[in-house]
PDB file of C-alpha atoms in Angstrom:
ATOM      1  CA  MET A   1      55.552  47.315 164.098  1.00  0.00           C
ATOM      2  CA  PRO A   2      59.193  48.422 163.558  1.00  0.00           C
ATOM      3  CA  TYR A   3      60.052  44.712 163.248  1.00  0.00           C
ATOM      4  CA  LEU A   4      57.396  44.278 160.513  1.00  0.00           C
ATOM      5  CA  LYS A   5      58.791  47.270 158.518  1.00  0.00           C
ATOM      6  CA  ARG A   6      62.290  45.802 158.687  1.00  0.00           C
ATOM      7  CA  PHE A   7      60.935  42.536 157.303  1.00  0.00           C
ATOM      8  CA  LEU A   8      58.824  44.022 154.484  1.00  0.00           C
ATOM      9  CA  ARG A   9      61.486  46.437 153.111  1.00  0.00           C
ATOM     10  CA  PRO A  10      63.916  43.774 151.752  1.00  0.00           C
ATOM     11  CA  ALA A  11      60.979  41.705 150.533  1.00  0.00           C
ATOM     12  CA  PHE A  12      59.725  44.710 148.525  1.00  0.00           C
ATOM     13  CA  TYR A  13      63.155  45.198 146.900  1.00  0.00           C
ATOM     14  CA  ILE A  14      63.318  41.521 145.953  1.00  0.00           C
ATOM     15  CA  PHE A  15      59.860  41.748 144.348  1.00  0.00           C
ATOM     16  CA  VAL A  16      60.714  44.841 142.285  1.00  0.00           C
ATOM     17  CA  THR A  17      64.059  43.461 141.141  1.00  0.00           C
ATOM     18  CA  THR A  18      62.496  40.141 140.142  1.00  0.00           C
ATOM     19  CA  GLY A  19      59.726  41.931 138.229  1.00  0.00           C
ATOM     20  CA  LEU A  20      62.205  44.035 136.251  1.00  0.00           C
ATOM     21  CA  ALA A  21      64.320  41.026 135.407  1.00  0.00           C
ATOM     22  CA  SER A  22      61.244  39.161 134.181  1.00  0.00           C
ATOM     23  CA  ALA A  23      60.174  42.085 132.024  1.00  0.00           C
ATOM     24  CA  CYS A  24      63.613  42.308 130.400  1.00  0.00           C
ATOM     25  CA  SER A  25      63.800  38.542 129.802  1.00  0.00           C
ATOM     26  CA  GLY A  26      60.513  38.757 127.898  1.00  0.00           C
ATOM     27  CA  ARG A  27      61.942  41.179 125.276  1.00  0.00           C
ATOM     28  CA  SER A  28      63.227  39.721 122.029  1.00  0.00           C
ATOM     29  CA  ASP A  29      65.293  42.856 121.082  1.00  0.00           C
ATOM     30  CA  PRO A  30      67.884  44.587 123.167  1.00  0.00           C
ATOM     31  CA  ALA A  31      66.729  47.402 125.382  1.00  0.00           C
ATOM     32  CA  PRO A  32      67.120  50.852 123.829  1.00  0.00           C
ATOM     33  CA  VAL A  33      70.266  52.715 124.774  1.00  0.00           C
ATOM     34  CA  THR A  34      70.325  56.498 125.111  1.00  0.00           C
ATOM     35  CA  LEU A  35      73.728  58.042 124.455  1.00  0.00           C
ATOM     36  CA  LEU A  36      74.579  61.194 126.313  1.00  0.00           C
ATOM     37  CA  ASN A  37      76.447  63.938 124.455  1.00  0.00           C
ATOM     38  CA  SER A  38      75.454  62.454 121.074  1.00  0.00           C
ATOM     39  CA  GLN A  39      75.038  65.801 119.293  1.00  0.00           C
ATOM     40  CA  PRO A  40      77.286  66.374 116.264  1.00  0.00           C
ATOM     41  CA  GLU A  41      80.385  68.462 116.706  1.00  0.00           C
ATOM     42  CA  PRO A  42      79.812  72.131 115.885  1.00  0.00           C
ATOM     43  CA  VAL A  43      81.008  73.201 112.451  1.00  0.00           C
ATOM     44  CA  GLU A  44      84.156  75.299 112.532  1.00  0.00           C
ATOM     45  CA  GLU A  45      83.847  78.562 110.677  1.00  0.00           C
ATOM     46  CA  GLY A  46      87.458  79.338 109.967  1.00  0.00           C
ATOM     47  CA  TYR A  47      89.543  82.135 111.408  1.00  0.00           C
ATOM     48  CA  ASN A  48      87.193  84.551 113.152  1.00  0.00           C
ATOM     49  CA  SER A  49      89.377  86.455 115.590  1.00  0.00           C
ATOM     50  CA  PRO A  50      89.725  90.208 114.940  1.00  0.00           C
ATOM     51  CA  THR A  51      93.510  90.029 115.489  1.00  0.00           C
ATOM     52  CA  TYR A  52      96.460  87.754 114.782  1.00  0.00           C
ATOM     53  CA  THR A  53      99.645  87.527 116.860  1.00  0.00           C
ATOM     54  CA  VAL A  54     102.714  87.201 114.664  1.00  0.00           C
ATOM     55  CA  LYS A  55     104.848  84.087 115.204  1.00  0.00           C
ATOM     56  CA  ALA A  56     108.463  83.493 114.255  1.00  0.00           C
ATOM     57  CA  GLY A  57     108.720  82.817 110.525  1.00  0.00           C
ATOM     58  CA  ASP A  58     105.406  84.476 109.630  1.00  0.00           C
ATOM     59  CA  THR A  59     105.118  86.812 106.666  1.00  0.00           C
ATOM     60  CA  LEU A  60     102.272  89.175 105.878  1.00  0.00           C
ATOM     61  CA  PHE A  61     101.500  87.065 102.802  1.00  0.00           C
ATOM     62  CA  ALA A  62     101.208  83.892 104.884  1.00  0.00           C
ATOM     63  CA  ILE A  63      99.068  85.574 107.539  1.00  0.00           C
ATOM     64  CA  ALA A  64      96.717  86.850 104.835  1.00  0.00           C
ATOM     65  CA  TRP A  65      96.394  83.295 103.512  1.00  0.00           C
ATOM     66  CA  TYR A  66      95.822  81.793 106.976  1.00  0.00           C
ATOM     67  CA  THR A  67      93.139  84.338 107.851  1.00  0.00           C
ATOM     68  CA  GLY A  68      91.433  84.496 104.448  1.00  0.00           C
ATOM     69  CA  ASN A  69      92.482  88.030 103.518  1.00  0.00           C
ATOM     70  CA  ASP A  70      94.178  90.025 100.793  1.00  0.00           C
ATOM     71  CA  TYR A  71      97.627  91.009 102.073  1.00  0.00           C
ATOM     72  CA  ARG A  72      96.998  94.584 100.875  1.00  0.00           C
ATOM     73  CA  ASP A  73      93.997  94.794 103.183  1.00  0.00           C
ATOM     74  CA  LEU A  74      96.115  93.675 106.140  1.00  0.00           C
ATOM     75  CA  ALA A  75      98.719  96.267 105.216  1.00  0.00           C
ATOM     76  CA  ASN A  76      96.025  98.969 105.168  1.00  0.00           C
ATOM     77  CA  TYR A  77      94.471  97.849 108.475  1.00  0.00           C
ATOM     78  CA  ASN A  78      97.886  97.989 110.191  1.00  0.00           C
ATOM     79  CA  ASN A  79      99.514 100.948 108.373  1.00  0.00           C
ATOM     80  CA  LEU A  80     102.237  98.757 106.891  1.00  0.00           C
ATOM     81  CA  ARG A  81     104.265  99.663 103.835  1.00  0.00           C
ATOM     82  CA  ALA A  82     106.337  97.470 101.512  1.00  0.00           C
ATOM     83  CA  PRO A  83     108.321  95.355 102.250  1.00  0.00           C
ATOM     84  CA  TYR A  84     105.751  94.739 105.047  1.00  0.00           C
ATOM     85  CA  SER A  85     108.181  94.083 107.889  1.00  0.00           C
ATOM     86  CA  ILE A  86     106.569  92.421 110.908  1.00  0.00           C
ATOM     87  CA  TYR A  87     108.013  90.897 114.099  1.00  0.00           C
ATOM     88  CA  PRO A  88     107.093  88.020 116.484  1.00  0.00           C
ATOM     89  CA  GLY A  89     104.586  89.088 119.113  1.00  0.00           C
ATOM     90  CA  GLN A  90     103.167  91.895 116.996  1.00  0.00           C
ATOM     91  CA  VAL A  91      99.366  91.955 117.056  1.00  0.00           C
ATOM     92  CA  LEU A  92      97.835  92.595 113.637  1.00  0.00           C
ATOM     93  CA  LYS A  93      94.271  93.574 112.867  1.00  0.00           C
ATOM     94  CA  VAL A  94      92.716  91.138 110.391  1.00  0.00           C
ATOM     95  CA  ILE A  95      89.283  92.736 110.008  1.00  0.00           C
ATOM     96  CA  PRO A  96      88.404  96.250 108.823  1.00  0.00           C
ATOM     97  CA  PRO A  97      88.658  98.870 111.567  1.00  0.00           C
ATOM     98  CA  LYS A  98      85.355 100.185 112.793  1.00  0.00           C
ATOM     99  CA  VAL A  99      84.282 103.518 111.364  1.00  0.00           C
ATOM    100  CA  THR A 100      83.209 105.920 114.098  1.00  0.00           C
ATOM    101  CA  ALA A 101      79.843 107.457 113.273  1.00  0.00           C
ATOM    102  CA  THR A 102      79.778 111.230 113.402  1.00  0.00           C
ATOM    103  CA  SER A 103      76.793 113.190 114.619  1.00  0.00           C
ATOM    104  CA  ALA A 104      74.701 114.961 111.982  1.00  0.00           C
ATOM    105  CA  PRO A 105      75.321 118.725 111.713  1.00  0.00           C
ATOM    106  CA  PRO A 106      72.568 120.992 113.066  1.00  0.00           C
ATOM    107  CA  PRO A 107      69.970 122.074 110.506  1.00  0.00           C
ATOM    108  CA  ARG A 108      70.845 125.216 108.623  1.00  0.00           C
ATOM    109  CA  PRO A 109      68.471 128.203 108.773  1.00  0.00           C
ATOM    110  CA  ALA A 110      66.162 128.672 105.811  1.00  0.00           C
ATOM    111  CA  THR A 111      67.726 130.705 103.044  1.00  0.00           C
ATOM    112  CA  LEU A 112      66.919 131.750  99.537  1.00  0.00           C
ATOM    113  CA  PRO A 113      67.287 129.035  96.882  1.00  0.00           C
ATOM    114  CA  ALA A 114      70.937 128.554  96.033  1.00  0.00           C
ATOM    115  CA  LYS A 115      72.203 129.328  92.589  1.00  0.00           C
ATOM    116  CA  PRO A 116      72.994 126.329  90.381  1.00  0.00           C
ATOM    117  CA  LYS A 117      76.539 125.103  90.810  1.00  0.00           C
ATOM    118  CA  ALA A 118      78.953 125.760  88.000  1.00  0.00           C
ATOM    119  CA  PRO A 119      80.075 122.703  86.074  1.00  0.00           C
ATOM    120  CA  PRO A 120      83.385 121.200  87.225  1.00  0.00           C
ATOM    121  CA  THR A 121      86.466 122.595  85.545  1.00  0.00           C
ATOM    122  CA  GLY A 122      88.282 119.302  85.264  1.00  0.00           C
ATOM    123  CA  PRO A 123      88.232 115.597  86.136  1.00  0.00           C
ATOM    124  CA  THR A 124      88.007 114.662  89.799  1.00  0.00           C
ATOM    125  CA  SER A 125      88.597 111.395  91.644  1.00  0.00           C
ATOM    126  CA  SER A 126      86.160 110.001  94.194  1.00  0.00           C
ATOM    127  CA  SER A 127      88.495 107.209  95.292  1.00  0.00           C
ATOM    128  CA  ASP A 128      89.710 107.186  98.881  1.00  0.00           C
ATOM    129  CA  HIS A 129      93.120 105.546  99.076  1.00  0.00           C
ATOM    130  CA  THR A 130      92.666 104.797 102.781  1.00  0.00           C
ATOM    131  CA  ASN A 131      89.839 102.355 102.050  1.00  0.00           C
ATOM    132  CA  ARG A 132      90.489  98.618 101.998  1.00  0.00           C
ATOM    133  CA  VAL A 133      91.374  97.148  98.638  1.00  0.00           C
ATOM    134  CA  ASP A 134      88.313  94.971  98.299  1.00  0.00           C
ATOM    135  CA  PRO A 135      85.363  96.408 100.279  1.00  0.00           C
ATOM    136  CA  PRO A 136      83.293  93.594 101.845  1.00  0.00           C
ATOM    137  CA  ASN A 137      79.853  92.628 100.668  1.00  0.00           C
ATOM    138  CA  LYS A 138      77.769  92.663 103.847  1.00  0.00           C
ATOM    139  CA  GLN A 139      75.499  89.843 102.748  1.00  0.00           C
ATOM    140  CA  ALA A 140      78.381  87.478 102.088  1.00  0.00           C
ATOM    141  CA  TYR A 141      79.547  87.738 105.705  1.00  0.00           C
ATOM    142  CA  GLY A 142      76.236  86.218 106.752  1.00  0.00           C
ATOM    143  CA  GLU A 143      77.189  82.862 105.239  1.00  0.00           C
ATOM    144  CA  SER A 144      78.038  79.982 107.532  1.00  0.00           C
ATOM    145  CA  GLU A 145      79.999  76.949 106.449  1.00  0.00           C
ATOM    146  CA  ASN A 146      76.796  74.904 106.565  1.00  0.00           C
ATOM    147  CA  ASN A 147      75.290  77.137 103.892  1.00  0.00           C
ATOM    148  CA  VAL A 148      78.465  77.047 101.867  1.00  0.00           C
ATOM    149  CA  ASN A 149      78.803  73.286 101.977  1.00  0.00           C
ATOM    150  CA  ASN A 150      75.207  72.740 100.873  1.00  0.00           C
ATOM    151  CA  GLN A 151      75.192  75.233  98.025  1.00  0.00           C
ATOM    152  CA  PRO A 152      74.450  73.745  94.588  1.00  0.00           C
ATOM    153  CA  VAL A 153      77.508  73.325  92.397  1.00  0.00           C
ATOM    154  CA  LYS A 154      77.068  74.132  88.734  1.00  0.00           C
ATOM    155  CA  ALA A 155      79.438  72.259  86.459  1.00  0.00           C
ATOM    156  CA  GLY A 156      80.622  74.275  83.471  1.00  0.00           C
ATOM    157  CA  LYS A 157      80.374  72.611  80.067  1.00  0.00           C
ATOM    158  CA  ASN A 158      84.061  73.231  79.448  1.00  0.00           C
ATOM    159  CA  ALA A 159      86.670  75.675  80.664  1.00  0.00           C
ATOM    160  CA  PRO A 160      87.252  77.573  77.380  1.00  0.00           C
ATOM    161  CA  GLU A 161      83.497  78.189  76.993  1.00  0.00           C
ATOM    162  CA  LEU A 162      83.274  79.591  80.533  1.00  0.00           C
ATOM    163  CA  ALA A 163      86.393  81.688  79.994  1.00  0.00           C
ATOM    164  CA  SER A 164      84.651  83.531  77.151  1.00  0.00           C
ATOM    165  CA  ARG A 165      82.107  85.050  79.566  1.00  0.00           C
ATOM    166  CA  PRO A 166      82.383  88.714  80.617  1.00  0.00           C
ATOM    167  CA  THR A 167      85.011  89.434  83.264  1.00  0.00           C
ATOM    168  CA  PRO A 168      83.488  90.287  86.672  1.00  0.00           C
ATOM    169  CA  GLU A 169      83.999  93.715  88.173  1.00  0.00           C
ATOM    170  CA  LYS A 170      83.038  92.966  91.771  1.00  0.00           C
ATOM    171  CA  PHE A 171      82.793  90.022  94.124  1.00  0.00           C
ATOM    172  CA  ALA A 172      79.662  87.897  93.962  1.00  0.00           C
ATOM    173  CA  ASP A 173      77.630  87.007  97.039  1.00  0.00           C
ATOM    174  CA  ARG A 174      78.545  83.347  96.525  1.00  0.00           C
ATOM    175  CA  VAL A 175      80.504  81.156  94.136  1.00  0.00           C
ATOM    176  CA  ASP A 176      78.124  80.246  91.332  1.00  0.00           C
ATOM    177  CA  VAL A 177      80.268  77.927  89.182  1.00  0.00           C
ATOM    178  CA  TRP A 178      83.290  75.766  90.037  1.00  0.00           C
ATOM    179  CA  VAL A 179      85.471  74.152  87.364  1.00  0.00           C
ATOM    180  CA  TRP A 180      88.514  71.909  87.566  1.00  0.00           C
ATOM    181  CA  PRO A 181      91.743  73.934  87.708  1.00  0.00           C
ATOM    182  CA  ALA A 182      93.680  71.442  85.576  1.00  0.00           C
ATOM    183  CA  ASN A 183      93.171  68.332  83.471  1.00  0.00           C
ATOM    184  CA  GLY A 184      95.048  65.440  85.009  1.00  0.00           C
ATOM    185  CA  LYS A 185      95.029  62.698  87.613  1.00  0.00           C
ATOM    186  CA  VAL A 186      94.333  63.392  91.276  1.00  0.00           C
ATOM    187  CA  VAL A 187      97.344  61.831  93.030  1.00  0.00           C
ATOM    188  CA  ASP A 188      96.740  63.112  96.566  1.00  0.00           C
ATOM    189  CA  THR A 189      93.542  64.136  98.329  1.00  0.00           C
ATOM    190  CA  PHE A 190      92.553  66.393 101.210  1.00  0.00           C
ATOM    191  CA  SER A 191      93.253  65.444 104.822  1.00  0.00           C
ATOM    192  CA  SER A 192      91.936  67.200 107.920  1.00  0.00           C
ATOM    193  CA  ALA A 193      94.885  65.934 109.990  1.00  0.00           C
ATOM    194  CA  GLU A 194      97.113  68.676 111.370  1.00  0.00           C
ATOM    195  CA  SER A 195     100.017  67.706 109.096  1.00  0.00           C
ATOM    196  CA  GLY A 196      97.808  66.396 106.281  1.00  0.00           C
ATOM    197  CA  ASN A 197      97.390  67.682 102.736  1.00  0.00           C
ATOM    198  CA  LYS A 198      95.260  70.845 102.843  1.00  0.00           C
ATOM    199  CA  GLY A 199      94.114  70.493  99.251  1.00  0.00           C
ATOM    200  CA  ILE A 200      94.402  68.124  96.318  1.00  0.00           C
ATOM    201  CA  ASP A 201      97.336  67.408  94.007  1.00  0.00           C
ATOM    202  CA  ILE A 202      96.747  66.977  90.270  1.00  0.00           C
ATOM    203  CA  ALA A 203      99.489  65.383  88.155  1.00  0.00           C
ATOM    204  CA  ALA A 204      99.772  66.449  84.519  1.00  0.00           C
ATOM    205  CA  SER A 205     102.440  67.328  81.972  1.00  0.00           C
ATOM    206  CA  ARG A 206     104.710  70.319  82.444  1.00  0.00           C
ATOM    207  CA  GLY A 207     103.296  73.410  80.760  1.00  0.00           C
ATOM    208  CA  ALA A 208      99.677  72.231  80.897  1.00  0.00           C
ATOM    209  CA  ALA A 209      97.140  74.998  81.479  1.00  0.00           C
ATOM    210  CA  VAL A 210      96.209  75.938  85.055  1.00  0.00           C
ATOM    211  CA  ARG A 211      92.803  77.621  85.118  1.00  0.00           C
ATOM    212  CA  ALA A 212      90.816  79.680  87.609  1.00  0.00           C
ATOM    213  CA  ALA A 213      88.361  77.388  89.395  1.00  0.00           C
ATOM    214  CA  ALA A 214      85.809  80.205  89.768  1.00  0.00           C
ATOM    215  CA  ASP A 215      85.299  83.884  88.977  1.00  0.00           C
ATOM    216  CA  GLY A 216      87.311  86.254  91.115  1.00  0.00           C
ATOM    217  CA  LYS A 217      90.249  88.594  91.544  1.00  0.00           C
ATOM    218  CA  VAL A 218      93.939  87.693  91.706  1.00  0.00           C
ATOM    219  CA  VAL A 219      95.068  88.869  95.143  1.00  0.00           C
ATOM    220  CA  TYR A 220      98.504  87.228  95.138  1.00  0.00           C
ATOM    221  CA  SER A 221     101.004  86.197  92.483  1.00  0.00           C
ATOM    222  CA  GLY A 222     104.527  85.266  93.518  1.00  0.00           C
ATOM    223  CA  ASN A 223     106.673  82.850  95.494  1.00  0.00           C
ATOM    224  CA  ALA A 224     106.881  84.374  98.996  1.00  0.00           C
ATOM    225  CA  LEU A 225     104.883  81.601 100.703  1.00  0.00           C
ATOM    226  CA  ARG A 226     107.279  78.852 101.683  1.00  0.00           C
ATOM    227  CA  GLY A 227     106.461  75.423 100.256  1.00  0.00           C
ATOM    228  CA  TYR A 228     104.080  76.664  97.546  1.00  0.00           C
ATOM    229  CA  GLY A 229     106.556  77.624  94.816  1.00  0.00           C
ATOM    230  CA  ASN A 230     105.130  79.952  92.186  1.00  0.00           C
ATOM    231  CA  LEU A 231     101.695  80.620  93.623  1.00  0.00           C
ATOM    232  CA  VAL A 232      98.480  82.296  92.512  1.00  0.00           C
ATOM    233  CA  ILE A 233      95.706  83.110  95.003  1.00  0.00           C
ATOM    234  CA  ILE A 234      92.267  84.146  93.763  1.00  0.00           C
ATOM    235  CA  LYS A 235      89.608  85.747  95.939  1.00  0.00           C
ATOM    236  CA  HIS A 236      86.110  84.696  94.850  1.00  0.00           C
ATOM    237  CA  THR A 237      83.849  86.221  97.523  1.00  0.00           C
ATOM    238  CA  ASP A 238      84.497  87.974 100.809  1.00  0.00           C
ATOM    239  CA  THR A 239      84.904  84.534 102.379  1.00  0.00           C
ATOM    240  CA  PHE A 240      86.292  82.227  99.655  1.00  0.00           C
ATOM    241  CA  LEU A 241      89.851  81.997  98.369  1.00  0.00           C
ATOM    242  CA  SER A 242      91.537  79.406  96.156  1.00  0.00           C
ATOM    243  CA  ALA A 243      95.253  78.739  95.658  1.00  0.00           C
ATOM    244  CA  TYR A 244      97.236  77.257  92.768  1.00  0.00           C
ATOM    245  CA  ALA A 245     100.764  76.189  93.730  1.00  0.00           C
ATOM    246  CA  HIS A 246     103.970  74.853  92.100  1.00  0.00           C
ATOM    247  CA  ASN A 247     103.345  76.621  88.785  1.00  0.00           C
ATOM    248  CA  ASP A 248     106.003  76.882  86.116  1.00  0.00           C
ATOM    249  CA  THR A 249     104.932  80.272  84.800  1.00  0.00           C
ATOM    250  CA  ILE A 250     102.209  82.704  85.912  1.00  0.00           C
ATOM    251  CA  VAL A 251     100.249  84.549  83.216  1.00  0.00           C
ATOM    252  CA  VAL A 252      98.057  86.835  85.358  1.00  0.00           C
ATOM    253  CA  LYS A 253      98.855  89.848  87.521  1.00  0.00           C
ATOM    254  CA  GLU A 254      97.733  90.863  90.984  1.00  0.00           C
ATOM    255  CA  GLN A 255      94.448  92.786  91.078  1.00  0.00           C
ATOM    256  CA  GLN A 256      93.397  91.262  87.744  1.00  0.00           C
ATOM    257  CA  TRP A 257      89.801  90.005  87.501  1.00  0.00           C
ATOM    258  CA  VAL A 258      89.426  86.518  86.016  1.00  0.00           C
ATOM    259  CA  VAL A 259      86.568  84.210  85.075  1.00  0.00           C
ATOM    260  CA  ALA A 260      86.134  80.500  85.778  1.00  0.00           C
ATOM    261  CA  GLY A 261      88.110  78.491  83.246  1.00  0.00           C
ATOM    262  CA  GLN A 262      90.507  81.307  82.319  1.00  0.00           C
ATOM    263  CA  GLN A 263      94.169  80.272  82.163  1.00  0.00           C
ATOM    264  CA  ILE A 264      96.192  81.786  84.991  1.00  0.00           C
ATOM    265  CA  ALA A 265      99.415  79.752  84.908  1.00  0.00           C
ATOM    266  CA  THR A 266     101.225  76.735  83.471  1.00  0.00           C
ATOM    267  CA  LEU A 267     101.788  73.586  85.460  1.00  0.00           C
ATOM    268  CA  GLY A 268     105.262  72.934  86.849  1.00  0.00           C
ATOM    269  CA  ASP A 269     107.281  71.765  89.845  1.00  0.00           C
ATOM    270  CA  SER A 270     108.433  74.967  91.556  1.00  0.00           C
ATOM    271  CA  GLY A 271     108.831  74.394  95.275  1.00  0.00           C
ATOM    272  CA  THR A 272     108.370  70.625  94.987  1.00  0.00           C
ATOM    273  CA  ASP A 273     109.988  67.560  93.413  1.00  0.00           C
ATOM    274  CA  THR A 274     107.267  66.430  90.987  1.00  0.00           C
ATOM    275  CA  VAL A 275     105.298  68.155  88.239  1.00  0.00           C
ATOM    276  CA  LYS A 276     101.830  68.776  89.695  1.00  0.00           C
ATOM    277  CA  LEU A 277      99.270  71.387  90.640  1.00  0.00           C
ATOM    278  CA  HIS A 278      98.530  71.742  94.335  1.00  0.00           C
ATOM    279  CA  PHE A 279      95.045  73.242  94.632  1.00  0.00           C
ATOM    280  CA  GLU A 280      93.416  74.548  97.821  1.00  0.00           C
ATOM    281  CA  VAL A 281      90.061  76.089  98.724  1.00  0.00           C
ATOM    282  CA  ARG A 282      89.717  78.143 101.885  1.00  0.00           C
ATOM    283  CA  TYR A 283      86.658  79.588 103.604  1.00  0.00           C
ATOM    284  CA  ARG A 284      87.564  82.404 106.001  1.00  0.00           C
ATOM    285  CA  GLY A 285      91.054  80.956 106.152  1.00  0.00           C
ATOM    286  CA  LYS A 286      89.921  77.408 106.926  1.00  0.00           C
ATOM    287  CA  SER A 287      91.070  74.667 104.551  1.00  0.00           C
ATOM    288  CA  LEU A 288      88.221  72.796 102.875  1.00  0.00           C
ATOM    289  CA  ASP A 289      88.168  69.670 100.726  1.00  0.00           C
ATOM    290  CA  PRO A 290      88.128  70.932  97.118  1.00  0.00           C
ATOM    291  CA  LEU A 291      86.389  67.745  95.958  1.00  0.00           C
ATOM    292  CA  ARG A 292      83.260  68.908  97.807  1.00  0.00           C
ATOM    293  CA  TYR A 293      82.992  71.826  95.385  1.00  0.00           C
ATOM    294  CA  LEU A 294      84.491  70.698  92.094  1.00  0.00           C
ATOM    295  CA  PRO A 295      82.147  68.947  89.634  1.00  0.00           C
ATOM    296  CA  LYS A 296      82.198  65.162  89.619  1.00  0.00           C
ATOM    297  CA  GLN A 297      84.562  63.749  87.039  1.00  0.00           C
TER     298      GLN A 297
END
């Protein structure tokens, strides 16, 4: 009996192998192939750490740009004062500090109705100067880049017509309208490579109008970010910023609200060797391809 088992076992393997080979030879199409680990790469959602460690050469303005913040907010979070001196290795908070909830006071004993309060004797201010410059809209922080990338883009009829709309007074939940920041030829496009172009470059004549690509608030105007020349940064929502670099002149001020299509600067070559506008869009500090948001030309 053991001898018979030793004889039948290899014969069984030969039979099975031959049967499988015959089945495969009878197929006209190739056998299906299942790829392991074929899920798409997760979408990055920009800078989401609560802190940032300062590196050599960093400035508060640059860190605000990298992390998608207003530099005034970072100054408030970290008790910094102008000229905002920072040092390598310093850990900066890049999100609002948590507010500690206080317990409710015990109920007061019942008393007679209080007399009406006298009218105030003069103007008072309800502003708290320790608050962040631009308080966040809670709903906007619920966006993910998937939602942002799939949002409908409304193309304005023309920039001057959009610029005649009322100026906003607070940040919207999302960018409703994008317009081109300049009229000209796109001479360089976005690249996701580490050393690639983080926006698009638009060539036009010196002095041409540079316009806000969407409604928002000017959170930076100056030339302290190396490589950007005369730069304007506009905050559109709690998560979206746009930048306009290499301007000749800047015609808006920090903390000024602007509308899509409003002129903010004139085109130039500051910080570079050709006359062009370098335009970037960032979501929570992450560089995005502006052509995904601007209307088709």
